[in-house]
Amino acid sequence: MKQQLLVSPFHDPYLNLAIESVLLDTLDLNNPLLLLYINDPSVVIGRFQNPWVETAPSSLEGIHLVRRQSGGGTVFHDRGNLNFSFLSGQDDYDKTENLKQISRILEPAGLSLKINQRHDLTVDFERETYKVSGSAFRLKKDRVFHHGTLLINSELATLKKSITPGIPRKFLNTRGTESVRSRVINLSGVAPDLTIEKSLELFRGAMEFSLIDLKSLACSEEVQNEYRILTSEDWIFGKTPLFRQDISSAFQESDGSTFITVKSGLIRSESENADFLEGIPYGRNETEEALRERMNLKDLSESGTELFRRLLEIIR
């Protein structure tokens, strides 16, 4: 069976992931697909990751925070990054062959890509080995997708800054998956003539196009329902695996043993002096207002106002 190509006309990361999910659900197992898409600036975390370990959610200005359906680590997307997604039946799934196919398609650009043990694509440049692509996978019943990134001409300084955590938070017993950091390089740094459009031309020249109309699919109820899920704070933050946090630093008179647990996005206090935090959403848009109301800020002294500020800094 020969894979057919789809190129998304959209740059909304939530919409592209919603389309990918619905394509997986409705896939004709006799007609595997390769979906290509380019997103606006986004930090995309894995299904089982803690966003506050991977980035600084409240400091992402003009950058989307996205939790995808697949596992794996955190990646950065922008208009200089080409995303791929192989969709096939489980019996036809071969992640190594998928990556070899990408390598073959990009060979005419003067690139020689390799596959490492983590199923990343790498390139050798000036006696060093750099990562140019990471992969993640999702198995659903009898079908699977294998998706990943290709750094063509991404803003690497923004990438590095965006996937750097913010203020230090004392997390304990986090159950989420932590990313493995790697040295990266743009493929255009190795093959200077390579652009996103030239990369797309190479894929278009090597594959047959699918007849699926992505603009119509994007308007479907199935895609719109998935879009609502992916853009919701209940999904982005509420699906963070359970974690504990030492918040003693917020309390000037703490004996160093003030802890909270966050489960399903809500705070559970483990310490008497933090009981007022019970049930407050962690890291949401409403966190500040919920904390303000719980502490009844109008009646607080100056020291209470300072406690509010310190708490907000480490739970938002």
PDB file of C-alpha atoms in Angstrom:
ATOM      1  CA  MET A   1       0.000   0.000   0.000  1.00  0.00           C
ATOM      2  CA  LYS A   2       1.295   3.436  -0.943  1.00  0.00           C
ATOM      3  CA  GLN A   3       0.783   6.312   1.436  1.00  0.00           C
ATOM      4  CA  GLN A   4      -1.101   9.329   0.204  1.00  0.00           C
ATOM      5  CA  LEU A   5      -0.150  12.894   1.091  1.00  0.00           C
ATOM      6  CA  LEU A   6      -2.202  15.555   2.829  1.00  0.00           C
ATOM      7  CA  VAL A   7      -0.913  19.079   3.446  1.00  0.00           C
ATOM      8  CA  SER A   8      -2.903  21.132   5.941  1.00  0.00           C
ATOM      9  CA  PRO A   9      -3.723  24.719   4.901  1.00  0.00           C
ATOM     10  CA  PHE A  10      -4.081  25.681   8.579  1.00  0.00           C
ATOM     11  CA  HIS A  11      -1.545  26.998  11.098  1.00  0.00           C
ATOM     12  CA  ASP A  12      -3.664  26.681  14.249  1.00  0.00           C
ATOM     13  CA  PRO A  13      -1.923  23.968  16.345  1.00  0.00           C
ATOM     14  CA  TYR A  14      -5.132  22.885  18.090  1.00  0.00           C
ATOM     15  CA  LEU A  15      -6.983  22.578  14.785  1.00  0.00           C
ATOM     16  CA  ASN A  16      -4.210  20.574  13.136  1.00  0.00           C
ATOM     17  CA  LEU A  17      -4.084  18.161  16.066  1.00  0.00           C
ATOM     18  CA  ALA A  18      -7.882  17.888  16.043  1.00  0.00           C
ATOM     19  CA  ILE A  19      -7.805  17.050  12.320  1.00  0.00           C
ATOM     20  CA  GLU A  20      -5.075  14.483  12.936  1.00  0.00           C
ATOM     21  CA  SER A  21      -7.147  12.807  15.658  1.00  0.00           C
ATOM     22  CA  VAL A  22     -10.263  12.588  13.496  1.00  0.00           C
ATOM     23  CA  LEU A  23      -8.249  11.310  10.519  1.00  0.00           C
ATOM     24  CA  LEU A  24      -7.004   8.515  12.773  1.00  0.00           C
ATOM     25  CA  ASP A  25     -10.554   7.627  13.858  1.00  0.00           C
ATOM     26  CA  THR A  26     -11.884   7.576  10.297  1.00  0.00           C
ATOM     27  CA  LEU A  27      -8.835   6.164   8.527  1.00  0.00           C
ATOM     28  CA  ASP A  28      -9.389   3.654   5.727  1.00  0.00           C
ATOM     29  CA  LEU A  29      -6.879   0.994   6.773  1.00  0.00           C
ATOM     30  CA  ASN A  30      -6.218   0.215   3.110  1.00  0.00           C
ATOM     31  CA  ASN A  31      -5.159   3.805   2.447  1.00  0.00           C
ATOM     32  CA  PRO A  32      -2.466   5.014   4.894  1.00  0.00           C
ATOM     33  CA  LEU A  33      -1.808   8.742   5.010  1.00  0.00           C
ATOM     34  CA  LEU A  34       1.024  11.165   5.574  1.00  0.00           C
ATOM     35  CA  LEU A  35      -0.235  14.475   6.942  1.00  0.00           C
ATOM     36  CA  LEU A  36       2.045  17.526   6.878  1.00  0.00           C
ATOM     37  CA  TYR A  37       1.259  20.709   8.792  1.00  0.00           C
ATOM     38  CA  ILE A  38       2.963  23.916   9.914  1.00  0.00           C
ATOM     39  CA  ASN A  39       1.891  25.556  13.166  1.00  0.00           C
ATOM     40  CA  ASP A  40       2.013  29.042  14.596  1.00  0.00           C
ATOM     41  CA  PRO A  41       4.460  29.381  17.532  1.00  0.00           C
ATOM     42  CA  SER A  42       3.546  26.739  20.095  1.00  0.00           C
ATOM     43  CA  VAL A  43       4.975  24.771  22.987  1.00  0.00           C
ATOM     44  CA  VAL A  44       3.535  21.282  22.556  1.00  0.00           C
ATOM     45  CA  ILE A  45       3.768  19.006  25.595  1.00  0.00           C
ATOM     46  CA  GLY A  46       3.198  15.264  25.677  1.00  0.00           C
ATOM     47  CA  ARG A  47       0.000  13.699  26.998  1.00  0.00           C
ATOM     48  CA  PHE A  48       1.605  12.719  30.313  1.00  0.00           C
ATOM     49  CA  GLN A  49       3.738  15.786  31.013  1.00  0.00           C
ATOM     50  CA  ASN A  50       3.695  18.511  33.641  1.00  0.00           C
ATOM     51  CA  PRO A  51       3.678  21.901  31.846  1.00  0.00           C
ATOM     52  CA  TRP A  52       5.370  23.689  34.790  1.00  0.00           C
ATOM     53  CA  VAL A  53       8.308  21.282  34.592  1.00  0.00           C
ATOM     54  CA  GLU A  54       8.654  21.823  30.827  1.00  0.00           C
ATOM     55  CA  THR A  55       7.986  25.534  30.352  1.00  0.00           C
ATOM     56  CA  ALA A  56       6.677  28.685  32.044  1.00  0.00           C
ATOM     57  CA  PRO A  57       2.976  28.671  31.064  1.00  0.00           C
ATOM     58  CA  SER A  58       2.116  32.106  32.446  1.00  0.00           C
ATOM     59  CA  SER A  59       5.060  33.701  30.586  1.00  0.00           C
ATOM     60  CA  LEU A  60       4.344  32.399  27.081  1.00  0.00           C
ATOM     61  CA  GLU A  61       3.550  35.611  25.210  1.00  0.00           C
ATOM     62  CA  GLY A  62       2.182  35.036  21.715  1.00  0.00           C
ATOM     63  CA  ILE A  63       2.964  31.324  21.983  1.00  0.00           C
ATOM     64  CA  HIS A  64       0.290  28.650  22.301  1.00  0.00           C
ATOM     65  CA  LEU A  65       0.542  25.991  25.014  1.00  0.00           C
ATOM     66  CA  VAL A  66      -0.748  22.692  23.642  1.00  0.00           C
ATOM     67  CA  ARG A  67      -1.166  19.261  25.223  1.00  0.00           C
ATOM     68  CA  ARG A  68      -1.241  16.633  22.499  1.00  0.00           C
ATOM     69  CA  GLN A  69      -2.843  13.184  22.598  1.00  0.00           C
ATOM     70  CA  SER A  70       0.440  11.283  22.228  1.00  0.00           C
ATOM     71  CA  GLY A  71       3.138  10.677  24.823  1.00  0.00           C
ATOM     72  CA  GLY A  72       6.758  11.729  24.601  1.00  0.00           C
ATOM     73  CA  GLY A  73       8.471  15.010  25.343  1.00  0.00           C
ATOM     74  CA  THR A  74       7.998  18.708  24.772  1.00  0.00           C
ATOM     75  CA  VAL A  75       8.652  20.312  21.383  1.00  0.00           C
ATOM     76  CA  PHE A  76       8.467  23.805  19.951  1.00  0.00           C
ATOM     77  CA  HIS A  77       6.604  24.571  16.723  1.00  0.00           C
ATOM     78  CA  ASP A  78       6.708  27.673  14.564  1.00  0.00           C
ATOM     79  CA  ARG A  79       6.441  28.544  10.874  1.00  0.00           C
ATOM     80  CA  GLY A  80       9.977  27.241  10.335  1.00  0.00           C
ATOM     81  CA  ASN A  81       9.114  23.770  11.590  1.00  0.00           C
ATOM     82  CA  LEU A  82       7.484  21.117   9.397  1.00  0.00           C
ATOM     83  CA  ASN A  83       5.359  18.567  11.237  1.00  0.00           C
ATOM     84  CA  PHE A  84       4.618  15.113   9.868  1.00  0.00           C
ATOM     85  CA  SER A  85       2.115  12.468  10.874  1.00  0.00           C
ATOM     86  CA  PHE A  86       2.024   8.942   9.442  1.00  0.00           C
ATOM     87  CA  LEU A  87      -1.419   7.362   9.919  1.00  0.00           C
ATOM     88  CA  SER A  88      -1.855   3.659   9.255  1.00  0.00           C
ATOM     89  CA  GLY A  89      -3.284   0.397  10.495  1.00  0.00           C
ATOM     90  CA  GLN A  90      -1.376  -1.174  13.361  1.00  0.00           C
ATOM     91  CA  ASP A  91      -0.273  -4.106  11.179  1.00  0.00           C
ATOM     92  CA  ASP A  92       1.383  -1.723   8.700  1.00  0.00           C
ATOM     93  CA  TYR A  93       3.014   0.496  11.309  1.00  0.00           C
ATOM     94  CA  ASP A  94       6.805   0.739  11.077  1.00  0.00           C
ATOM     95  CA  LYS A  95       8.290   3.834  12.713  1.00  0.00           C
ATOM     96  CA  THR A  96      11.795   3.093  11.438  1.00  0.00           C
ATOM     97  CA  GLU A  97      10.569   2.803   7.847  1.00  0.00           C
ATOM     98  CA  ASN A  98       8.602   6.045   8.272  1.00  0.00           C
ATOM     99  CA  LEU A  99      11.763   7.894   9.263  1.00  0.00           C
ATOM    100  CA  LYS A 100      13.722   6.279   6.433  1.00  0.00           C
ATOM    101  CA  GLN A 101      11.076   7.542   4.030  1.00  0.00           C
ATOM    102  CA  ILE A 102      11.550  11.109   5.274  1.00  0.00           C
ATOM    103  CA  SER A 103      15.307  10.718   4.944  1.00  0.00           C
ATOM    104  CA  ARG A 104      14.969   9.521   1.340  1.00  0.00           C
ATOM    105  CA  ILE A 105      12.640  12.382   0.421  1.00  0.00           C
ATOM    106  CA  LEU A 106      15.080  14.979   1.806  1.00  0.00           C
ATOM    107  CA  GLU A 107      18.199  13.444   0.245  1.00  0.00           C
ATOM    108  CA  PRO A 108      17.976  15.610  -2.937  1.00  0.00           C
ATOM    109  CA  ALA A 109      18.455  18.658  -0.693  1.00  0.00           C
ATOM    110  CA  GLY A 110      21.924  17.344   0.124  1.00  0.00           C
ATOM    111  CA  LEU A 111      21.001  15.904   3.513  1.00  0.00           C
ATOM    112  CA  SER A 112      22.066  12.609   5.036  1.00  0.00           C
ATOM    113  CA  LEU A 113      19.837  11.977   8.042  1.00  0.00           C
ATOM    114  CA  LYS A 114      20.310   9.201  10.578  1.00  0.00           C
ATOM    115  CA  ILE A 115      17.974   7.500  13.056  1.00  0.00           C
ATOM    116  CA  ASN A 116      19.132   7.146  16.656  1.00  0.00           C
ATOM    117  CA  GLN A 117      17.960   4.728  19.346  1.00  0.00           C
ATOM    118  CA  ARG A 118      15.245   7.128  20.517  1.00  0.00           C
ATOM    119  CA  HIS A 119      13.851   7.291  16.969  1.00  0.00           C
ATOM    120  CA  ASP A 120      14.986  10.863  16.507  1.00  0.00           C
ATOM    121  CA  LEU A 121      16.344  12.008  13.173  1.00  0.00           C
ATOM    122  CA  THR A 122      19.848  13.420  13.482  1.00  0.00           C
ATOM    123  CA  VAL A 123      22.389  15.057  11.205  1.00  0.00           C
ATOM    124  CA  ASP A 124      26.172  15.300  11.432  1.00  0.00           C
ATOM    125  CA  PHE A 125      27.566  18.781  10.970  1.00  0.00           C
ATOM    126  CA  GLU A 126      31.084  20.045  11.628  1.00  0.00           C
ATOM    127  CA  ARG A 127      32.020  16.866  13.515  1.00  0.00           C
ATOM    128  CA  GLU A 128      29.013  17.111  15.816  1.00  0.00           C
ATOM    129  CA  THR A 129      25.690  15.246  15.841  1.00  0.00           C
ATOM    130  CA  TYR A 130      22.491  17.274  16.199  1.00  0.00           C
ATOM    131  CA  LYS A 131      18.837  16.350  16.574  1.00  0.00           C
ATOM    132  CA  VAL A 132      16.565  17.710  13.842  1.00  0.00           C
ATOM    133  CA  SER A 133      13.418  15.686  14.498  1.00  0.00           C
ATOM    134  CA  GLY A 134      11.666  14.036  17.436  1.00  0.00           C
ATOM    135  CA  SER A 135       8.775  11.573  17.289  1.00  0.00           C
ATOM    136  CA  ALA A 136       5.770  10.521  19.339  1.00  0.00           C
ATOM    137  CA  PHE A 137       3.151   7.834  18.816  1.00  0.00           C
ATOM    138  CA  ARG A 138      -0.478   7.037  19.544  1.00  0.00           C
ATOM    139  CA  LEU A 139      -2.104   3.632  19.262  1.00  0.00           C
ATOM    140  CA  LYS A 140      -5.898   3.487  19.099  1.00  0.00           C
ATOM    141  CA  LYS A 141      -7.607   0.143  18.556  1.00  0.00           C
ATOM    142  CA  ASP A 142      -6.297  -1.218  15.250  1.00  0.00           C
ATOM    143  CA  ARG A 143      -4.686   2.017  14.048  1.00  0.00           C
ATOM    144  CA  VAL A 144      -1.786   4.245  14.955  1.00  0.00           C
ATOM    145  CA  PHE A 145      -0.212   7.567  14.157  1.00  0.00           C
ATOM    146  CA  HIS A 146       3.471   8.426  14.303  1.00  0.00           C
ATOM    147  CA  HIS A 147       4.049  12.143  14.297  1.00  0.00           C
ATOM    148  CA  GLY A 148       7.060  14.367  14.713  1.00  0.00           C
ATOM    149  CA  THR A 149       8.887  17.558  13.895  1.00  0.00           C
ATOM    150  CA  LEU A 150      11.403  18.632  11.283  1.00  0.00           C
ATOM    151  CA  LEU A 151      13.459  21.710  12.113  1.00  0.00           C
ATOM    152  CA  ILE A 152      13.869  23.480   8.782  1.00  0.00           C
ATOM    153  CA  ASN A 153      14.329  27.129   9.684  1.00  0.00           C
ATOM    154  CA  SER A 154      12.920  27.492  13.170  1.00  0.00           C
ATOM    155  CA  GLU A 155      13.696  30.334  15.576  1.00  0.00           C
ATOM    156  CA  LEU A 156      16.092  28.370  17.782  1.00  0.00           C
ATOM    157  CA  ALA A 157      16.548  31.156  20.339  1.00  0.00           C
ATOM    158  CA  THR A 158      12.774  31.294  20.851  1.00  0.00           C
ATOM    159  CA  LEU A 159      12.670  27.496  20.955  1.00  0.00           C
ATOM    160  CA  LYS A 160      15.231  27.364  23.760  1.00  0.00           C
ATOM    161  CA  LYS A 161      13.577  30.125  25.762  1.00  0.00           C
ATOM    162  CA  SER A 162      10.079  28.682  25.352  1.00  0.00           C
ATOM    163  CA  ILE A 163      10.927  25.211  26.639  1.00  0.00           C
ATOM    164  CA  THR A 164      12.822  26.504  29.673  1.00  0.00           C
ATOM    165  CA  PRO A 165      10.894  26.326  32.979  1.00  0.00           C
ATOM    166  CA  GLY A 166      10.163  29.560  34.814  1.00  0.00           C
ATOM    167  CA  ILE A 167      10.794  30.265  38.490  1.00  0.00           C
ATOM    168  CA  PRO A 168      12.096  27.255  40.438  1.00  0.00           C
ATOM    169  CA  ARG A 169       9.254  25.195  41.885  1.00  0.00           C
ATOM    170  CA  LYS A 170       9.958  22.454  44.387  1.00  0.00           C
ATOM    171  CA  PHE A 171       8.098  19.549  42.815  1.00  0.00           C
ATOM    172  CA  LEU A 172       8.083  16.201  44.581  1.00  0.00           C
ATOM    173  CA  ASN A 173       7.055  12.783  43.288  1.00  0.00           C
ATOM    174  CA  THR A 174       5.903  14.019  39.891  1.00  0.00           C
ATOM    175  CA  ARG A 175       4.353  11.214  37.882  1.00  0.00           C
ATOM    176  CA  GLY A 176       4.669  12.881  34.495  1.00  0.00           C
ATOM    177  CA  THR A 177       7.210  12.209  31.764  1.00  0.00           C
ATOM    178  CA  GLU A 178      10.144  14.627  31.698  1.00  0.00           C
ATOM    179  CA  SER A 179      11.695  15.658  28.398  1.00  0.00           C
ATOM    180  CA  VAL A 180      15.197  14.611  27.377  1.00  0.00           C
ATOM    181  CA  ARG A 181      17.053  17.732  26.230  1.00  0.00           C
ATOM    182  CA  SER A 182      19.156  17.459  23.068  1.00  0.00           C
ATOM    183  CA  ARG A 183      21.324  19.745  20.963  1.00  0.00           C
ATOM    184  CA  VAL A 184      19.404  20.803  17.888  1.00  0.00           C
ATOM    185  CA  ILE A 185      20.123  22.450  14.573  1.00  0.00           C
ATOM    186  CA  ASN A 186      18.024  23.669  11.658  1.00  0.00           C
ATOM    187  CA  LEU A 187      18.343  21.655   8.468  1.00  0.00           C
ATOM    188  CA  SER A 188      18.843  24.949   6.656  1.00  0.00           C
ATOM    189  CA  GLY A 189      21.996  25.334   8.725  1.00  0.00           C
ATOM    190  CA  VAL A 190      23.323  22.225   6.984  1.00  0.00           C
ATOM    191  CA  ALA A 191      21.680  22.739   3.577  1.00  0.00           C
ATOM    192  CA  PRO A 192      21.433  26.557   3.245  1.00  0.00           C
ATOM    193  CA  ASP A 193      19.080  26.492   0.240  1.00  0.00           C
ATOM    194  CA  LEU A 194      16.444  24.449   2.083  1.00  0.00           C
ATOM    195  CA  THR A 195      13.228  26.254   3.019  1.00  0.00           C
ATOM    196  CA  ILE A 196       9.830  25.110   4.246  1.00  0.00           C
ATOM    197  CA  GLU A 197       8.379  25.505   0.746  1.00  0.00           C
ATOM    198  CA  LYS A 198      11.221  23.571  -0.868  1.00  0.00           C
ATOM    199  CA  SER A 199      10.750  20.828   1.725  1.00  0.00           C
ATOM    200  CA  LEU A 200       7.055  20.640   0.865  1.00  0.00           C
ATOM    201  CA  GLU A 201       7.926  20.451  -2.838  1.00  0.00           C
ATOM    202  CA  LEU A 202      10.132  17.426  -2.164  1.00  0.00           C
ATOM    203  CA  PHE A 203       7.276  15.649  -0.400  1.00  0.00           C
ATOM    204  CA  ARG A 204       4.781  16.614  -3.091  1.00  0.00           C
ATOM    205  CA  GLY A 205       7.105  15.319  -5.796  1.00  0.00           C
ATOM    206  CA  ALA A 206       7.589  11.982  -4.059  1.00  0.00           C
ATOM    207  CA  MET A 207       3.977  11.125  -3.156  1.00  0.00           C
ATOM    208  CA  GLU A 208       0.437  10.994  -4.512  1.00  0.00           C
ATOM    209  CA  PHE A 209      -2.136  13.364  -3.084  1.00  0.00           C
ATOM    210  CA  SER A 210      -5.137  12.198  -1.077  1.00  0.00           C
ATOM    211  CA  LEU A 211      -8.577  13.405  -2.174  1.00  0.00           C
ATOM    212  CA  ILE A 212      -9.633  14.208   1.416  1.00  0.00           C
ATOM    213  CA  ASP A 213     -10.840  17.822   1.688  1.00  0.00           C
ATOM    214  CA  LEU A 214      -9.256  19.145   4.885  1.00  0.00           C
ATOM    215  CA  LYS A 215     -11.170  22.441   4.775  1.00  0.00           C
ATOM    216  CA  SER A 216     -14.476  20.578   4.867  1.00  0.00           C
ATOM    217  CA  LEU A 217     -13.174  18.177   7.506  1.00  0.00           C
ATOM    218  CA  ALA A 218     -12.109  21.103   9.698  1.00  0.00           C
ATOM    219  CA  CYS A 219     -15.727  22.296   9.819  1.00  0.00           C
ATOM    220  CA  SER A 220     -17.088  18.895  10.811  1.00  0.00           C
ATOM    221  CA  GLU A 221     -18.678  18.299  14.206  1.00  0.00           C
ATOM    222  CA  GLU A 222     -16.053  15.677  15.036  1.00  0.00           C
ATOM    223  CA  VAL A 223     -13.120  18.046  14.486  1.00  0.00           C
ATOM    224  CA  GLN A 224     -14.829  20.935  16.245  1.00  0.00           C
ATOM    225  CA  ASN A 225     -15.575  18.754  19.289  1.00  0.00           C
ATOM    226  CA  GLU A 226     -11.939  17.654  19.439  1.00  0.00           C
ATOM    227  CA  TYR A 227     -10.854  21.276  19.020  1.00  0.00           C
ATOM    228  CA  ARG A 228     -12.920  22.333  22.030  1.00  0.00           C
ATOM    229  CA  ILE A 229     -11.250  19.654  24.136  1.00  0.00           C
ATOM    230  CA  LEU A 230      -7.712  20.532  23.055  1.00  0.00           C
ATOM    231  CA  THR A 231      -8.180  24.270  23.719  1.00  0.00           C
ATOM    232  CA  SER A 232      -9.753  23.816  27.160  1.00  0.00           C
ATOM    233  CA  GLU A 233      -7.810  24.436  30.373  1.00  0.00           C
ATOM    234  CA  ASP A 234      -9.340  21.228  31.732  1.00  0.00           C
ATOM    235  CA  TRP A 235      -7.302  19.394  29.095  1.00  0.00           C
ATOM    236  CA  ILE A 236      -4.141  21.534  28.989  1.00  0.00           C
ATOM    237  CA  PHE A 237      -3.709  21.875  32.756  1.00  0.00           C
ATOM    238  CA  GLY A 238      -6.263  19.542  34.325  1.00  0.00           C
ATOM    239  CA  LYS A 239      -4.779  16.449  32.658  1.00  0.00           C
ATOM    240  CA  THR A 240      -1.401  16.996  34.318  1.00  0.00           C
ATOM    241  CA  PRO A 241      -0.459  13.814  36.196  1.00  0.00           C
ATOM    242  CA  LEU A 242      -0.635  14.087  39.992  1.00  0.00           C
ATOM    243  CA  PHE A 243       2.260  15.946  41.611  1.00  0.00           C
ATOM    244  CA  ARG A 244       3.295  17.262  45.029  1.00  0.00           C
ATOM    245  CA  GLN A 245       4.840  20.653  45.629  1.00  0.00           C
ATOM    246  CA  ASP A 246       6.706  22.175  48.553  1.00  0.00           C
ATOM    247  CA  ILE A 247       5.282  25.701  48.948  1.00  0.00           C
ATOM    248  CA  SER A 248       7.050  26.492  52.219  1.00  0.00           C
ATOM    249  CA  SER A 249       8.844  29.440  50.621  1.00  0.00           C
ATOM    250  CA  ALA A 250       5.562  31.366  50.434  1.00  0.00           C
ATOM    251  CA  PHE A 251       5.126  31.315  54.215  1.00  0.00           C
ATOM    252  CA  GLN A 252       7.599  33.396  56.219  1.00  0.00           C
ATOM    253  CA  GLU A 253       6.879  31.482  59.422  1.00  0.00           C
ATOM    254  CA  SER A 254       6.800  28.032  57.835  1.00  0.00           C
ATOM    255  CA  ASP A 255       8.882  25.270  59.395  1.00  0.00           C
ATOM    256  CA  GLY A 256       9.774  24.100  55.874  1.00  0.00           C
ATOM    257  CA  SER A 257       7.085  21.462  55.622  1.00  0.00           C
ATOM    258  CA  THR A 258       4.152  23.070  53.832  1.00  0.00           C
ATOM    259  CA  PHE A 259       3.018  20.864  50.959  1.00  0.00           C
ATOM    260  CA  ILE A 260       0.191  20.632  48.479  1.00  0.00           C
ATOM    261  CA  THR A 261      -0.858  17.872  46.095  1.00  0.00           C
ATOM    262  CA  VAL A 262      -2.361  18.739  42.728  1.00  0.00           C
ATOM    263  CA  LYS A 263      -4.717  16.158  41.261  1.00  0.00           C
ATOM    264  CA  SER A 264      -6.955  16.698  38.221  1.00  0.00           C
ATOM    265  CA  GLY A 265      -5.845  20.318  38.230  1.00  0.00           C
ATOM    266  CA  LEU A 266      -7.095  21.082  41.763  1.00  0.00           C
ATOM    267  CA  ILE A 267      -5.048  21.798  44.879  1.00  0.00           C
ATOM    268  CA  ARG A 268      -5.269  19.505  47.889  1.00  0.00           C
ATOM    269  CA  SER A 269      -3.588  20.801  51.016  1.00  0.00           C
ATOM    270  CA  GLU A 270      -1.374  18.535  53.094  1.00  0.00           C
ATOM    271  CA  SER A 271      -0.586  21.190  55.709  1.00  0.00           C
ATOM    272  CA  GLU A 272      -2.833  22.967  58.173  1.00  0.00           C
ATOM    273  CA  ASN A 273      -1.476  26.439  57.379  1.00  0.00           C
ATOM    274  CA  ALA A 274      -2.395  25.948  53.708  1.00  0.00           C
ATOM    275  CA  ASP A 275      -5.912  24.560  54.210  1.00  0.00           C
ATOM    276  CA  PHE A 276      -7.397  27.671  52.586  1.00  0.00           C
ATOM    277  CA  LEU A 277      -5.913  26.504  49.255  1.00  0.00           C
ATOM    278  CA  GLU A 278      -8.057  23.355  49.187  1.00  0.00           C
ATOM    279  CA  GLY A 279      -9.933  23.028  45.891  1.00  0.00           C
ATOM    280  CA  ILE A 280      -8.360  26.050  44.175  1.00  0.00           C
ATOM    281  CA  PRO A 281      -7.501  25.342  40.508  1.00  0.00           C
ATOM    282  CA  TYR A 282      -3.756  25.285  39.872  1.00  0.00           C
ATOM    283  CA  GLY A 283      -2.302  27.345  37.033  1.00  0.00           C
ATOM    284  CA  ARG A 284      -5.608  28.361  35.426  1.00  0.00           C
ATOM    285  CA  ASN A 285      -6.990  31.691  34.313  1.00  0.00           C
ATOM    286  CA  GLU A 286      -9.243  31.702  37.375  1.00  0.00           C
ATOM    287  CA  THR A 287      -6.473  30.827  39.865  1.00  0.00           C
ATOM    288  CA  GLU A 288      -5.751  34.444  40.827  1.00  0.00           C
ATOM    289  CA  GLU A 289      -9.392  35.339  41.419  1.00  0.00           C
ATOM    290  CA  ALA A 290     -10.074  32.099  43.305  1.00  0.00           C
ATOM    291  CA  LEU A 291      -7.088  32.718  45.588  1.00  0.00           C
ATOM    292  CA  ARG A 292      -8.067  36.357  46.100  1.00  0.00           C
ATOM    293  CA  GLU A 293     -11.597  35.366  47.088  1.00  0.00           C
ATOM    294  CA  ARG A 294     -10.435  32.541  49.369  1.00  0.00           C
ATOM    295  CA  MET A 295      -8.000  34.819  51.199  1.00  0.00           C
ATOM    296  CA  ASN A 296     -10.536  37.668  51.304  1.00  0.00           C
ATOM    297  CA  LEU A 297      -7.766  40.045  50.301  1.00  0.00           C
ATOM    298  CA  LYS A 298      -9.634  43.200  51.304  1.00  0.00           C
ATOM    299  CA  ASP A 299      -9.313  42.258  54.953  1.00  0.00           C
ATOM    300  CA  LEU A 300      -5.664  41.210  54.791  1.00  0.00           C
ATOM    301  CA  SER A 301      -2.810  43.195  56.236  1.00  0.00           C
ATOM    302  CA  GLU A 302       0.256  44.127  54.212  1.00  0.00           C
ATOM    303  CA  SER A 303       1.830  40.801  55.182  1.00  0.00           C
ATOM    304  CA  GLY A 304      -1.249  39.018  53.871  1.00  0.00           C
ATOM    305  CA  THR A 305      -0.957  40.839  50.573  1.00  0.00           C
ATOM    306  CA  GLU A 306       2.648  39.699  50.311  1.00  0.00           C
ATOM    307  CA  LEU A 307       1.605  36.093  51.027  1.00  0.00           C
ATOM    308  CA  PHE A 308      -0.946  36.368  48.219  1.00  0.00           C
ATOM    309  CA  ARG A 309       1.755  37.566  45.837  1.00  0.00           C
ATOM    310  CA  ARG A 310       4.172  34.779  46.768  1.00  0.00           C
ATOM    311  CA  LEU A 311       1.517  32.086  46.558  1.00  0.00           C
ATOM    312  CA  LEU A 312       0.269  33.336  43.213  1.00  0.00           C
ATOM    313  CA  GLU A 313       3.809  33.220  41.858  1.00  0.00           C
ATOM    314  CA  ILE A 314       4.233  29.522  42.620  1.00  0.00           C
ATOM    315  CA  ILE A 315       0.744  28.124  41.925  1.00  0.00           C
ATOM    316  CA  ARG A 316      -0.116  29.979  38.700  1.00  0.00           C
TER     317      ARG A 316
END
